[in-house]
Amino acid sequence: MKAGIVGLPNVGKSTLFNCLSNAKAQSANFPFCTIEPNIGVVNVPDPRLQKLEALVKPERVLPATVEIVDIAGLVKGASKGEGLGNQFLANIRETDAILHVLRCFDNDNIVHVDGNINPIRDKETIDMELQLKDLETVDKKLDKVKRAAKTGNKDAQKEEAVLLKIKAALEAGTSVRALDFSEEDYLDFVKPSQFITDKPVMYVCNVDEGAAVTGNKYVDQVKEAVKNENAEVLVLAVGTEADINELDDYEERQMFLSDIGLDEPGSSKLIRAAYKLLNQQTYFTAGVKEVRAWTIDIGATAPQAAGVIHTDFEKGFIRAEVIAYDDYVHYGSEAKVKEAGKMRVEGKNYIVKDGDVMHFLFNV
């Protein structure tokens, strides 16, 4: 599962990517500095993992990870191939969620591709290009579906109605994610088309250091503009995050954060939010060899969770031994949890909860 960082040129995308991944993607004050998408595999910050490590004292600890993709800046006309348009749109189609970076700071030394600071205009520029690309997809599908619908094919007629609803919305400037569909229609006709504007989105307001805690007038404008989109808005001083990232000493980093009024780097909040945006959660395995965070979809069953470790675990699943994270920490060890009768045995239909500590029994 990948989250793609998008935005206009020079809004801070590559600087943010560097903060998240510690990869040094080129960052410069001119458009199209990022041409090939940079991909970073980022550890998901999770204090529960450190707590389990302190209790179990394993040989190694492995955190959950999320893939972040830094995609080239998009400009007006991208849907018709302007700038690096076609490549940008192909790259974003391959991601599962969108981190949309908006410039919400004034700085005369960093040029804006459209000449002045206006995050709402910037957002609408990108929205429009993505909607135009989705409109192309709808029109192509409609050409095929209409022919089948005319022959009386009931499924084709249903799909045609769904596609016409999407087409009308896109032409009115509304993204697919803002529309309501029945679960059946969504799974049958919307999801397979992989519309770009159906991907979940989070808006990252890139502010200066003084606005890192409370935001500013630009952030307020963004929050107002997206209030009906069911999208999260995160405020991040990307340049400041880059400065924090340069400090090797943990104590120095904490002092820097404290000075600007933050309790943790904003990048940590962003990674966790991206993980959630991708509909993912964590369960743990805890033993002396290894304490590990495993990534599963929210709503995954115990056999599906087992399959993340190895496909044979899912095929031969018998049962799962489950300890709630809070119980593990409260009693301090697996043995004491068992003594207290707090370990549960769950079957194939168990829906895994975020933070469960699990063992699987299987037979292949």
Short mmCIF file of C-alpha atoms in Angstrom, two decimals:
data_model
loop_
_atom_site.label_atom_id
_atom_site.label_comp_id
_atom_site.label_asym_id
_atom_site.label_seq_id
_atom_site.Cartn_x
_atom_site.Cartn_y
_atom_site.Cartn_z
CA MET A 1 0.00 0.00 0.00
CA LYS A 2 1.45 3.36 -1.06
CA ALA A 3 0.59 6.98 -0.25
CA GLY A 4 1.63 9.51 -2.89
CA ILE A 5 2.76 13.06 -2.05
CA VAL A 6 1.29 15.44 -4.63
CA GLY A 7 1.05 19.19 -5.14
CA LEU A 8 2.12 22.04 -7.41
CA PRO A 9 5.87 22.57 -7.99
CA ASN A 10 7.79 24.21 -5.10
CA VAL A 11 5.24 23.62 -2.31
CA GLY A 12 7.63 21.46 -0.23
CA LYS A 13 6.87 17.93 -1.47
CA SER A 14 10.45 16.66 -1.79
CA THR A 15 11.53 18.33 1.46
CA LEU A 16 8.64 16.57 3.19
CA PHE A 17 9.57 13.28 1.54
CA ASN A 18 13.15 13.66 2.80
CA CYS A 19 11.87 14.25 6.34
CA LEU A 20 9.68 11.16 6.19
CA SER A 21 12.10 8.73 4.62
CA ASN A 22 15.55 10.15 5.43
CA ALA A 23 16.22 9.55 1.74
CA LYS A 24 17.82 12.61 0.22
CA ALA A 25 15.58 13.28 -2.75
CA GLN A 26 16.87 16.29 -4.66
CA SER A 27 15.20 19.46 -3.39
CA ALA A 28 15.63 22.68 -5.33
CA ASN A 29 13.89 25.95 -6.00
CA PHE A 30 12.63 25.22 -9.51
CA PRO A 31 9.76 23.18 -10.98
CA PHE A 32 10.14 19.53 -12.05
CA CYS A 33 13.14 18.84 -9.85
CA THR A 34 11.53 15.47 -9.07
CA ILE A 35 11.05 13.56 -12.33
CA GLU A 36 11.16 9.89 -11.42
CA PRO A 37 8.98 9.22 -8.37
CA ASN A 38 11.11 8.61 -5.28
CA ILE A 39 9.83 5.80 -3.07
CA GLY A 40 10.58 5.64 0.65
CA VAL A 41 9.69 2.81 3.01
CA VAL A 42 8.95 4.61 6.27
CA ASN A 43 8.73 3.15 9.79
CA VAL A 44 5.42 3.87 11.49
CA PRO A 45 6.16 5.52 14.88
CA ASP A 46 4.38 3.44 17.54
CA PRO A 47 5.14 3.86 21.28
CA ARG A 48 3.44 0.49 21.95
CA LEU A 49 6.35 -1.24 20.22
CA GLN A 50 8.87 0.34 22.62
CA LYS A 51 6.71 -0.72 25.57
CA LEU A 52 6.60 -4.34 24.37
CA GLU A 53 10.35 -4.27 23.76
CA ALA A 54 10.95 -3.15 27.38
CA LEU A 55 8.80 -6.00 28.70
CA VAL A 56 9.94 -8.84 26.41
CA LYS A 57 13.61 -7.80 25.82
CA PRO A 58 13.76 -9.46 22.38
CA GLU A 59 16.81 -9.92 20.14
CA ARG A 60 15.32 -7.55 17.55
CA VAL A 61 12.37 -5.23 17.01
CA LEU A 62 10.65 -4.68 13.66
CA PRO A 63 8.18 -1.79 13.25
CA ALA A 64 5.33 -1.57 10.76
CA THR A 65 6.14 0.35 7.58
CA VAL A 66 4.30 2.42 5.01
CA GLU A 67 5.44 3.31 1.47
CA ILE A 68 5.54 7.02 0.62
CA VAL A 69 5.98 8.12 -3.01
CA ASP A 70 7.25 11.60 -3.94
CA ILE A 71 5.64 12.49 -7.27
CA ALA A 72 6.66 15.29 -9.65
CA GLY A 73 4.85 18.64 -9.32
CA LEU A 74 1.71 19.00 -11.40
CA VAL A 75 0.74 22.14 -13.34
CA LYS A 76 -2.41 23.38 -15.05
CA GLY A 77 -2.94 21.41 -18.26
CA ALA A 78 -1.40 18.19 -16.91
CA SER A 79 -4.42 16.17 -18.05
CA LYS A 80 -3.54 17.27 -21.60
CA GLY A 81 0.16 16.48 -21.14
CA GLU A 82 1.47 19.86 -19.94
CA GLY A 83 4.66 19.77 -17.84
CA LEU A 84 5.17 16.16 -16.81
CA GLY A 85 1.41 15.66 -16.80
CA ASN A 86 0.93 12.20 -18.25
CA GLN A 87 3.76 10.74 -16.18
CA PHE A 88 2.45 12.44 -13.03
CA LEU A 89 -1.03 11.04 -13.58
CA ALA A 90 0.27 7.54 -14.26
CA ASN A 91 2.36 7.66 -11.06
CA ILE A 92 -0.53 8.87 -8.90
CA ARG A 93 -2.85 6.21 -10.31
CA GLU A 94 -0.52 3.57 -8.87
CA THR A 95 -0.85 4.91 -5.29
CA ASP A 96 -3.61 4.01 -2.80
CA ALA A 97 -3.99 7.38 -1.04
CA ILE A 98 -3.04 11.00 -1.67
CA LEU A 99 -1.08 13.37 0.59
CA HIS A 100 -1.85 16.73 -1.02
CA VAL A 101 0.72 19.36 0.03
CA LEU A 102 -0.49 22.96 -0.05
CA ARG A 103 1.81 25.95 0.37
CA CYS A 104 0.51 27.98 3.32
CA PHE A 105 3.49 30.25 3.98
CA ASP A 106 4.86 33.52 2.58
CA ASN A 107 8.48 33.60 1.43
CA ASP A 108 9.65 35.89 -1.38
CA ASN A 109 12.78 33.75 -1.87
CA ILE A 110 10.81 30.67 -2.96
CA VAL A 111 9.00 31.22 -6.24
CA HIS A 112 5.39 30.14 -6.65
CA VAL A 113 4.56 28.64 -10.03
CA ASP A 114 1.43 30.87 -10.26
CA GLY A 115 3.05 34.03 -8.86
CA ASN A 116 1.36 34.39 -5.45
CA ILE A 117 0.24 32.37 -2.42
CA ASN A 118 -3.30 31.00 -2.68
CA PRO A 119 -3.71 27.43 -1.37
CA ILE A 120 -7.37 27.21 -2.42
CA ARG A 121 -6.52 28.03 -6.04
CA ASP A 122 -3.63 25.53 -5.87
CA LYS A 123 -5.95 22.83 -4.54
CA GLU A 124 -8.52 23.53 -7.24
CA THR A 125 -5.84 23.41 -9.96
CA ILE A 126 -4.85 19.89 -8.96
CA ASP A 127 -8.44 18.77 -8.30
CA MET A 128 -9.46 19.93 -11.76
CA GLU A 129 -6.60 18.10 -13.51
CA LEU A 130 -7.38 14.88 -11.64
CA GLN A 131 -11.10 15.26 -12.36
CA LEU A 132 -10.40 15.83 -16.07
CA LYS A 133 -8.33 12.64 -16.16
CA ASP A 134 -11.16 10.72 -14.45
CA LEU A 135 -13.60 12.21 -16.95
CA GLU A 136 -11.50 10.65 -19.75
CA THR A 137 -11.75 7.29 -17.97
CA VAL A 138 -15.55 7.62 -17.60
CA ASP A 139 -16.07 8.59 -21.24
CA LYS A 140 -14.04 5.61 -22.49
CA LYS A 141 -15.99 3.22 -20.26
CA LEU A 142 -19.33 4.75 -21.23
CA ASP A 143 -18.62 4.18 -24.93
CA LYS A 144 -18.38 0.43 -24.29
CA VAL A 145 -21.11 0.16 -21.66
CA LYS A 146 -23.77 2.08 -23.65
CA ARG A 147 -23.56 -0.42 -26.50
CA ALA A 148 -24.13 -3.34 -24.10
CA ALA A 149 -26.92 -1.45 -22.28
CA LYS A 150 -28.84 -0.97 -25.55
CA THR A 151 -29.00 -4.76 -26.02
CA GLY A 152 -30.92 -5.01 -22.73
CA ASN A 153 -28.00 -6.22 -20.58
CA LYS A 154 -29.17 -5.43 -17.03
CA ASP A 155 -25.64 -5.18 -15.54
CA ALA A 156 -24.58 -2.83 -18.32
CA GLN A 157 -27.64 -0.66 -17.68
CA LYS A 158 -26.77 -0.47 -13.97
CA GLU A 159 -23.16 0.41 -14.77
CA GLU A 160 -24.27 3.05 -17.27
CA ALA A 161 -26.39 4.76 -14.58
CA VAL A 162 -23.44 4.77 -12.15
CA LEU A 163 -21.03 6.11 -14.78
CA LEU A 164 -23.45 8.86 -15.84
CA LYS A 165 -23.75 9.93 -12.18
CA ILE A 166 -19.92 10.09 -11.94
CA LYS A 167 -19.65 11.98 -15.25
CA ALA A 168 -22.17 14.63 -14.13
CA ALA A 169 -20.34 15.07 -10.81
CA LEU A 170 -16.91 15.41 -12.41
CA GLU A 171 -18.24 17.95 -14.93
CA ALA A 172 -19.57 19.94 -11.97
CA GLY A 173 -16.13 19.86 -10.26
CA THR A 174 -17.00 17.19 -7.68
CA SER A 175 -14.56 14.34 -7.00
CA VAL A 176 -15.69 10.70 -7.02
CA ARG A 177 -14.86 10.27 -3.29
CA ALA A 178 -17.58 12.81 -2.44
CA LEU A 179 -20.37 10.73 -4.05
CA ASP A 180 -22.64 8.18 -2.37
CA PHE A 181 -23.10 4.71 -3.88
CA SER A 182 -24.65 1.49 -2.63
CA GLU A 183 -21.98 -0.98 -1.50
CA GLU A 184 -22.85 -3.27 -4.42
CA ASP A 185 -22.58 -0.51 -7.04
CA TYR A 186 -19.33 0.74 -5.54
CA LEU A 187 -17.66 -2.70 -5.53
CA ASP A 188 -18.99 -3.69 -8.98
CA PHE A 189 -18.65 -0.49 -10.97
CA VAL A 190 -16.68 2.23 -9.16
CA LYS A 191 -13.77 0.52 -7.42
CA PRO A 192 -12.58 -1.52 -10.48
CA SER A 193 -12.16 1.72 -12.48
CA GLN A 194 -9.55 3.06 -10.00
CA PHE A 195 -10.64 6.67 -10.36
CA ILE A 196 -7.90 9.01 -9.16
CA THR A 197 -10.39 11.27 -7.36
CA ASP A 198 -11.83 8.28 -5.50
CA LYS A 199 -8.58 7.80 -3.57
CA PRO A 200 -8.68 8.95 0.08
CA VAL A 201 -6.91 12.29 0.55
CA MET A 202 -5.24 14.22 3.35
CA TYR A 203 -4.32 17.88 2.95
CA VAL A 204 -0.91 18.82 4.36
CA CYS A 205 -0.69 22.57 5.00
CA ASN A 206 2.99 23.51 4.77
CA VAL A 207 3.44 26.50 7.11
CA ASP A 208 6.38 28.46 8.54
CA GLU A 209 7.76 27.74 12.02
CA GLY A 210 5.62 30.38 13.73
CA ALA A 211 2.41 28.69 12.54
CA ALA A 212 3.48 25.09 13.31
CA VAL A 213 1.24 24.82 16.39
CA THR A 214 -1.74 27.07 15.73
CA GLY A 215 -1.83 27.36 11.93
CA ASN A 216 -2.52 30.64 10.09
CA LYS A 217 -5.05 32.36 7.81
CA TYR A 218 -4.15 30.08 4.88
CA VAL A 219 -4.78 26.95 6.99
CA ASP A 220 -8.16 28.37 8.06
CA GLN A 221 -9.04 28.88 4.37
CA VAL A 222 -8.12 25.27 3.56
CA LYS A 223 -10.15 23.86 6.46
CA GLU A 224 -13.18 25.85 5.34
CA ALA A 225 -12.77 24.77 1.70
CA VAL A 226 -12.55 21.03 2.45
CA LYS A 227 -15.07 20.79 5.32
CA ASN A 228 -17.50 18.72 3.19
CA GLU A 229 -14.85 16.41 1.73
CA ASN A 230 -14.45 14.04 4.69
CA ALA A 231 -10.70 14.69 4.46
CA GLU A 232 -8.15 15.26 7.20
CA VAL A 233 -6.11 18.48 7.33
CA LEU A 234 -2.65 18.31 8.91
CA VAL A 235 -0.52 21.39 9.69
CA LEU A 236 3.22 20.86 9.21
CA ALA A 237 6.19 23.24 9.15
CA VAL A 238 8.11 21.22 6.57
CA GLY A 239 11.24 23.42 6.60
CA THR A 240 11.40 23.21 10.39
CA GLU A 241 10.89 19.43 10.24
CA ALA A 242 13.89 19.29 7.89
CA ASP A 243 16.00 21.22 10.44
CA ILE A 244 14.92 18.84 13.23
CA ASN A 245 15.80 15.91 11.00
CA GLU A 246 19.38 17.17 10.70
CA LEU A 247 19.93 16.84 14.46
CA ASP A 248 21.49 13.50 15.38
CA ASP A 249 21.03 13.83 19.13
CA TYR A 250 17.59 12.80 20.51
CA GLU A 251 17.77 15.31 23.40
CA GLU A 252 18.56 18.14 21.00
CA ARG A 253 15.61 17.21 18.82
CA GLN A 254 13.28 17.16 21.85
CA MET A 255 14.56 20.59 22.97
CA PHE A 256 14.00 22.00 19.47
CA LEU A 257 10.44 20.60 19.43
CA SER A 258 9.74 21.94 22.90
CA ASP A 259 10.97 25.42 21.89
CA ILE A 260 8.36 25.63 19.12
CA GLY A 261 5.59 24.06 21.24
CA LEU A 262 5.43 20.54 19.77
CA ASP A 263 5.50 17.27 21.72
CA GLU A 264 6.69 15.17 18.74
CA PRO A 265 7.77 15.78 15.14
CA GLY A 266 4.86 16.58 12.85
CA SER A 267 6.27 14.01 10.44
CA SER A 268 5.46 11.26 12.99
CA LYS A 269 1.83 12.41 13.09
CA LEU A 270 1.78 12.47 9.29
CA ILE A 271 3.11 8.91 8.96
CA ARG A 272 0.51 7.59 11.41
CA ALA A 273 -2.22 9.54 9.62
CA ALA A 274 -1.08 8.15 6.24
CA TYR A 275 -1.18 4.63 7.67
CA LYS A 276 -4.77 5.21 8.81
CA LEU A 277 -5.65 6.86 5.46
CA LEU A 278 -4.56 3.63 3.78
CA ASN A 279 -7.09 1.79 6.01
CA GLN A 280 -4.32 -0.05 7.82
CA GLN A 281 -3.75 -1.07 11.43
CA THR A 282 -1.22 -3.04 13.47
CA TYR A 283 -1.11 -6.27 15.42
CA PHE A 284 1.95 -7.56 17.27
CA THR A 285 3.84 -10.78 17.74
CA ALA A 286 6.04 -10.81 20.86
CA GLY A 287 8.73 -13.37 21.68
CA VAL A 288 12.36 -13.43 22.82
CA LYS A 289 13.59 -13.72 19.23
CA GLU A 290 11.52 -10.83 17.92
CA VAL A 291 8.89 -8.25 18.76
CA ARG A 292 7.23 -7.19 15.54
CA ALA A 293 4.42 -4.95 14.31
CA TRP A 294 2.47 -6.45 11.40
CA THR A 295 0.35 -4.41 9.01
CA ILE A 296 -3.20 -5.54 8.15
CA ASP A 297 -6.28 -3.90 6.69
CA ILE A 298 -8.78 -2.60 9.22
CA GLY A 299 -11.45 -5.29 9.46
CA ALA A 300 -9.10 -8.20 8.67
CA THR A 301 -9.96 -11.61 10.15
CA ALA A 302 -7.55 -13.74 12.20
CA PRO A 303 -6.69 -16.04 9.21
CA GLN A 304 -6.00 -12.97 7.02
CA ALA A 305 -3.74 -11.56 9.74
CA ALA A 306 -1.91 -14.89 9.92
CA GLY A 307 -1.48 -14.82 6.13
CA VAL A 308 0.58 -11.64 6.39
CA ILE A 309 3.27 -13.68 8.17
CA HIS A 310 3.06 -16.58 5.69
CA THR A 311 0.40 -17.76 3.25
CA ASP A 312 0.60 -21.26 4.80
CA PHE A 313 -0.53 -19.77 8.14
CA GLU A 314 -3.75 -18.60 6.48
CA LYS A 315 -4.35 -21.82 4.53
CA GLY A 316 -3.86 -24.06 7.56
CA PHE A 317 -5.29 -21.71 10.20
CA ILE A 318 -6.68 -23.53 13.26
CA ARG A 319 -7.00 -20.81 15.90
CA ALA A 320 -5.36 -17.68 17.30
CA GLU A 321 -4.26 -16.95 20.85
CA VAL A 322 -4.98 -13.28 21.47
CA ILE A 323 -3.94 -10.86 24.21
CA ALA A 324 -5.21 -7.28 24.23
CA TYR A 325 -2.25 -4.86 24.23
CA ASP A 326 -3.47 -3.13 27.41
CA ASP A 327 -3.69 -6.49 29.22
CA TYR A 328 -0.15 -7.43 28.09
CA VAL A 329 1.22 -4.17 29.49
CA HIS A 330 -0.86 -4.34 32.67
CA TYR A 331 0.27 -7.86 33.62
CA GLY A 332 3.80 -7.46 32.23
CA SER A 333 4.30 -10.84 30.51
CA GLU A 334 2.52 -13.50 28.50
CA ALA A 335 2.78 -15.97 31.40
CA LYS A 336 1.11 -13.56 33.83
CA VAL A 337 -1.63 -12.78 31.31
CA LYS A 338 -2.36 -16.52 31.03
CA GLU A 339 -2.41 -16.87 34.85
CA ALA A 340 -4.97 -14.07 35.04
CA GLY A 341 -7.12 -15.80 32.42
CA LYS A 342 -6.86 -12.86 30.03
CA MET A 343 -5.56 -14.77 26.99
CA ARG A 344 -8.40 -15.54 24.54
CA VAL A 345 -8.66 -18.26 21.92
CA GLU A 346 -10.27 -16.97 18.74
CA GLY A 347 -11.42 -18.73 15.55
CA LYS A 348 -11.66 -17.97 11.84
CA ASN A 349 -14.32 -15.26 12.16
CA TYR A 350 -12.45 -13.13 14.70
CA ILE A 351 -11.94 -9.53 13.52
CA VAL A 352 -8.48 -8.46 14.67
CA LYS A 353 -8.33 -5.30 16.79
CA ASP A 354 -5.59 -2.69 16.52
CA GLY A 355 -2.83 -3.58 19.01
CA ASP A 356 -3.74 -7.26 19.55
CA VAL A 357 -0.77 -9.42 20.53
CA MET A 358 -1.21 -12.73 18.69
CA HIS A 359 0.06 -16.30 18.28
CA PHE A 360 -1.31 -18.51 15.49
CA LEU A 361 -1.80 -22.27 15.49
CA PHE A 362 -1.93 -23.81 12.03
CA ASN A 363 -1.58 -27.14 10.24
CA VAL A 364 -0.37 -27.52 6.65
#
